[in-house]
XYZ file of C-alpha atoms in Angstrom:
363
model
C 83.514 100.861 126.493
C 82.328 104.231 127.853
C 85.065 104.331 130.483
C 87.732 103.481 127.928
C 86.495 106.158 125.499
C 86.613 108.755 128.269
C 90.177 107.735 129.120
C 91.039 107.846 125.419
C 89.829 111.453 125.256
C 92.562 112.612 127.620
C 95.480 112.152 125.168
C 93.462 114.154 122.633
C 92.655 116.959 125.079
C 96.204 117.495 126.322
C 97.817 118.550 123.001
C 94.960 120.940 122.190
C 95.053 122.516 125.656
C 98.820 122.969 125.896
C 99.684 123.873 122.289
C 100.534 127.520 123.164
C 103.245 126.305 125.557
C 104.842 124.003 122.981
C 105.123 126.348 119.992
C 108.221 128.378 119.245
C 108.834 131.408 121.442
C 108.948 133.555 118.301
C 105.298 132.759 117.578
C 102.205 133.358 119.682
C 98.786 132.123 118.553
C 99.913 132.085 114.932
C 101.486 135.578 115.061
C 105.237 136.192 114.844
C 106.745 138.057 117.807
C 110.242 138.915 119.065
C 111.521 136.122 121.265
C 111.908 138.439 124.270
C 108.168 139.296 124.062
C 107.204 135.688 124.823
C 107.652 136.225 128.576
C 105.467 139.348 128.705
C 102.787 139.052 131.464
C 99.925 139.741 129.055
C 101.025 136.995 126.656
C 101.544 134.596 129.542
C 98.022 135.415 130.739
C 96.679 134.695 127.243
C 98.307 131.267 127.197
C 96.887 130.466 130.619
C 93.417 131.679 129.615
C 93.460 129.588 126.454
C 94.440 126.509 128.458
C 91.674 127.112 131.012
C 88.973 127.677 128.378
C 89.868 124.611 126.299
C 90.224 122.623 129.521
C 86.723 123.591 130.634
C 85.415 122.687 127.172
C 87.047 119.271 127.580
C 85.278 118.724 130.897
C 81.921 119.752 129.392
C 82.320 117.436 126.373
C 83.300 114.530 128.620
C 80.329 115.162 130.907
C 77.933 115.275 127.953
C 79.297 111.950 126.703
C 78.961 110.323 130.143
C 75.398 111.549 130.671
C 74.166 110.902 127.119
C 75.628 107.406 126.789
C 73.412 105.827 129.405
C 71.186 103.132 127.897
C 72.677 103.412 124.415
C 74.175 100.549 122.437
C 77.828 100.548 121.399
C 77.192 101.813 117.863
C 75.217 104.776 119.180
C 77.928 105.565 121.722
C 80.579 105.426 118.996
C 78.587 107.856 116.826
C 78.019 110.185 119.775
C 81.710 109.988 120.650
C 82.728 110.962 117.094
C 80.302 113.888 117.051
C 81.505 115.221 120.407
C 85.146 114.934 119.354
C 84.376 116.926 116.195
C 82.498 119.519 118.261
C 85.434 119.875 120.654
C 87.957 120.305 117.820
C 85.808 122.956 116.116
C 85.155 124.762 119.408
C 88.884 124.728 120.238
C 89.676 126.214 116.836
C 87.130 128.986 117.389
C 88.758 129.736 120.748
C 92.133 129.819 118.988
C 90.816 132.304 116.405
C 89.653 134.627 119.187
C 93.114 134.599 120.760
C 94.730 134.877 117.329
C 92.842 138.121 116.671
C 93.729 139.404 120.128
C 97.381 138.672 119.424
C 97.222 140.537 116.117
C 95.788 143.572 117.906
C 98.537 143.440 120.542
C 101.156 143.338 117.815
C 99.626 146.408 116.158
C 100.007 148.237 119.468
C 103.751 147.480 119.445
C 105.120 148.707 116.114
C 108.613 148.535 117.602
C 108.412 144.742 117.291
C 108.640 144.966 113.503
C 110.985 147.967 113.274
C 113.987 145.920 114.321
C 116.160 144.540 111.503
C 114.409 141.469 110.081
C 116.718 138.656 109.056
C 116.275 135.364 107.227
C 118.867 132.945 108.554
C 119.900 130.072 106.289
C 122.543 127.527 107.237
C 124.191 126.176 104.098
C 125.441 123.127 105.999
C 121.978 122.230 107.250
C 121.212 119.590 104.603
C 124.574 117.939 105.160
C 123.588 117.143 108.730
C 121.950 113.845 109.619
C 118.438 115.186 110.111
C 116.513 111.896 110.323
C 117.097 108.225 110.839
C 117.638 106.150 107.714
C 114.686 105.305 105.489
C 116.079 101.770 105.343
C 114.431 101.143 108.723
C 111.148 100.937 106.834
C 112.387 97.705 105.282
C 111.250 96.019 108.519
C 107.530 96.939 108.256
C 107.688 96.340 104.515
C 108.991 92.787 105.058
C 106.279 92.204 107.676
C 103.685 93.250 105.095
C 105.124 90.974 102.407
C 105.307 88.079 104.871
C 101.654 88.660 105.783
C 100.643 88.496 102.110
C 102.641 85.315 101.495
C 101.256 83.697 104.654
C 97.690 84.573 103.637
C 98.047 83.186 100.118
C 99.719 79.974 101.294
C 96.939 79.355 103.825
C 94.082 80.669 101.704
C 92.255 77.314 101.656
C 92.144 77.229 105.466
C 90.291 80.539 105.690
C 86.537 79.949 106.229
C 84.056 81.123 103.618
C 82.832 83.785 106.040
C 85.073 85.306 108.695
C 84.505 88.001 111.358
C 86.038 91.422 110.752
C 84.731 93.356 113.731
C 83.897 92.699 117.385
C 82.023 94.728 119.976
C 83.498 95.490 123.410
C 81.390 92.642 124.801
C 82.996 90.208 122.360
C 80.076 89.841 119.948
C 80.774 89.706 116.220
C 79.326 92.822 114.594
C 80.570 92.420 111.016
C 81.387 89.550 108.653
C 83.134 89.274 105.276
C 82.920 86.654 102.547
C 86.170 85.011 101.546
C 87.804 86.259 98.372
C 91.315 87.200 97.423
C 90.332 90.848 97.617
C 88.793 90.611 101.085
C 91.592 88.571 102.683
C 94.323 90.787 101.207
C 92.769 94.074 102.309
C 94.768 94.367 105.535
C 98.139 93.356 104.000
C 97.672 95.878 101.197
C 96.830 98.506 103.796
C 100.024 97.524 105.594
C 102.041 98.353 102.478
C 100.157 101.622 101.995
C 100.781 102.677 105.616
C 104.454 101.722 105.351
C 104.803 103.970 102.308
C 102.896 106.715 104.129
C 105.221 106.608 107.154
C 108.201 106.546 104.784
C 106.809 109.662 103.109
C 106.429 111.370 106.506
C 110.051 110.591 107.341
C 111.118 112.106 104.022
C 109.032 115.206 104.760
C 110.787 115.557 108.124
C 114.164 115.540 106.408
C 113.214 117.772 103.453
C 111.003 120.350 105.199
C 112.105 123.964 105.129
C 114.697 124.859 107.733
C 113.695 127.447 110.318
C 116.621 128.967 112.177
C 116.331 131.752 114.738
C 118.014 134.983 113.659
C 118.882 135.850 117.273
C 120.380 132.455 118.159
C 121.212 130.657 114.899
C 123.657 128.053 116.213
C 121.558 126.883 119.154
C 118.384 127.057 117.086
C 120.000 124.830 114.471
C 121.044 122.305 117.116
C 117.541 122.259 118.592
C 115.954 121.805 115.174
C 118.172 118.844 114.297
C 117.319 117.128 117.599
C 113.630 117.909 116.979
C 113.685 116.242 113.560
C 115.639 113.206 114.696
C 113.330 112.554 117.647
C 110.195 112.725 115.502
C 111.865 110.621 112.817
C 112.594 107.874 115.346
C 109.058 108.136 116.707
C 107.649 107.840 113.172
C 109.684 104.704 112.500
C 108.668 103.063 115.779
C 105.025 104.106 115.424
C 104.845 102.876 111.828
C 106.487 99.537 112.557
C 104.219 99.032 115.567
C 101.077 99.705 113.526
C 102.104 97.258 110.826
C 102.712 94.620 113.514
C 99.280 95.301 115.041
C 97.664 94.554 111.658
C 99.147 91.056 111.718
C 96.870 89.935 114.579
C 93.483 90.208 112.787
C 95.046 88.628 109.717
C 96.185 85.607 111.728
C 92.737 85.337 113.294
C 91.338 84.352 109.890
C 93.199 81.059 110.203
C 93.961 80.543 113.887
C 91.558 80.953 116.830
C 92.713 84.143 118.578
C 90.853 85.479 121.571
C 88.620 88.322 120.410
C 89.405 90.333 123.538
C 93.073 90.156 122.606
C 92.232 91.412 119.124
C 90.386 94.320 120.694
C 92.908 95.362 123.315
C 96.100 95.130 121.240
C 95.135 98.048 118.959
C 93.765 99.984 121.924
C 97.041 99.590 123.793
C 98.859 100.717 120.655
C 96.694 103.853 120.392
C 97.278 104.733 124.044
C 101.026 104.193 123.652
C 101.171 106.411 120.553
C 99.150 109.161 122.249
C 101.340 109.017 125.347
C 104.499 109.056 123.236
C 103.251 112.040 121.255
C 102.493 113.999 124.424
C 105.823 113.157 126.079
C 107.735 114.059 122.922
C 105.840 117.348 122.572
C 106.482 118.303 126.194
C 110.184 117.460 126.145
C 110.960 118.737 122.641
C 108.450 121.433 121.672
C 107.927 122.758 118.172
C 111.234 123.003 116.328
C 113.048 121.886 119.486
C 111.979 125.027 121.380
C 111.741 123.159 124.714
C 115.224 121.653 124.410
C 117.621 123.468 126.739
C 120.051 125.890 125.139
C 123.724 126.070 125.885
C 123.806 129.808 125.272
C 121.130 132.412 124.654
C 121.481 135.778 122.962
C 118.841 138.131 124.356
C 120.129 141.436 122.938
C 117.083 141.623 120.662
C 118.997 143.475 117.940
C 117.570 141.353 115.130
C 114.383 139.358 114.663
C 113.160 136.741 112.219
C 111.461 138.008 109.087
C 107.813 138.869 109.684
C 105.849 136.663 107.279
C 102.451 136.873 108.974
C 100.859 137.885 105.667
C 101.550 134.402 104.314
C 99.859 132.639 107.252
C 96.101 132.692 106.785
C 94.387 132.587 110.188
C 97.845 131.868 111.547
C 97.734 128.182 110.557
C 97.491 127.941 106.735
C 100.677 128.872 104.896
C 100.077 130.313 101.407
C 103.153 131.748 99.701
C 103.451 131.330 95.903
C 106.991 132.767 96.000
C 108.280 130.146 98.438
C 109.641 127.001 96.715
C 109.279 125.019 99.938
C 106.509 122.425 99.920
C 106.593 121.569 103.620
C 107.493 123.631 106.684
C 106.911 123.744 110.427
C 103.483 124.522 111.827
C 102.999 127.838 113.541
C 100.428 126.646 116.022
C 101.032 123.045 116.953
C 103.703 120.389 116.719
C 104.960 118.986 113.436
C 104.823 120.111 109.851
C 102.310 121.578 107.434
C 102.314 122.293 103.719
C 102.559 125.357 101.521
C 99.036 125.540 100.090
C 100.273 127.749 97.253
C 102.647 125.083 95.918
C 101.050 122.813 93.249
C 103.006 119.741 94.372
C 101.563 120.158 97.847
C 98.083 119.534 96.434
C 99.344 116.584 94.381
C 100.744 114.867 97.473
C 97.563 115.475 99.489
C 95.249 114.248 96.722
C 97.325 111.100 96.124
C 97.342 110.225 99.849
C 93.572 110.734 100.119
C 92.764 108.822 96.933
C 94.879 105.863 98.029
C 93.359 105.858 101.521
C 89.817 105.915 100.125
C 90.395 103.911 96.969
C 92.244 100.884 98.341
C 89.428 99.707 100.646
C 86.896 100.255 97.850
C 89.058 98.408 95.350
C 89.827 95.474 97.603
C 86.644 95.418 99.686
């Protein structure tokens, strides 16, 4: 278990360490910059320093886990693992804030960066493009969920009065549940919830605010479309795979399925998703920034509008005047929300309430 948890840490470390290399070249540690400034030696040194510091933190956290886990039971190791992961995430964010403030100071020392004409580029044909793969693909995981429910109800009498719901790495049963319609339908209902959640993510990818480079609008648009389509496909595959993984423990209520198989299938899925996320981030970058361009305009005559004032700490977007609910992250890969938009809070609250409420309702 300890060895696997250490291996599982690696896919978490890599995105946090290499985030500065995957963000757009018009943004550095949550601060907007001219694209030509990205290659400056001092900014390159900052990216390297951030990677080294967060990398060293990763080594320290892993070492603490390895040394502290000796003689502990699996539950204690799991708790320790969760605490150390939280510590690493918080520490990495503190490191980011230090570099974010340094970047703000560097920008103040270069007023010429903001004196260039600032342009907001909007492509009116953007929404007419095929930005994501069809939402109809989610019919597949939805049908799997419905089939799981039907199968469970048809075979309800064959389910024992008490059935295992959790195993340790050594194969021992660590948790049981009493048979009831609510308990046996928990996983299928969660399948439906997760299907709807992945569908919602795919919709967000297609509806999120467009971000087109003022200096290279055509190539930026092409990169952004590829970026959205790749993550849309990944979302569909990841969602369908997760729904399929949930079928195994449901079948184990009726058929004898090796507990080791039940343990390793979800672990393999997690590793595959982490690996896919890393590969996609490396090859695509935020907004498609790592996709090769056919032509690049480096005259630096215009820059994107400086909206740093709307980005709190460089990561939280708060703009009451912006009708957009979702937009690209500044520091990281993917999308975030406009915290000043009321509907943004509605979506977040609904997702959280459903995630917390369904297990309580059906448990």
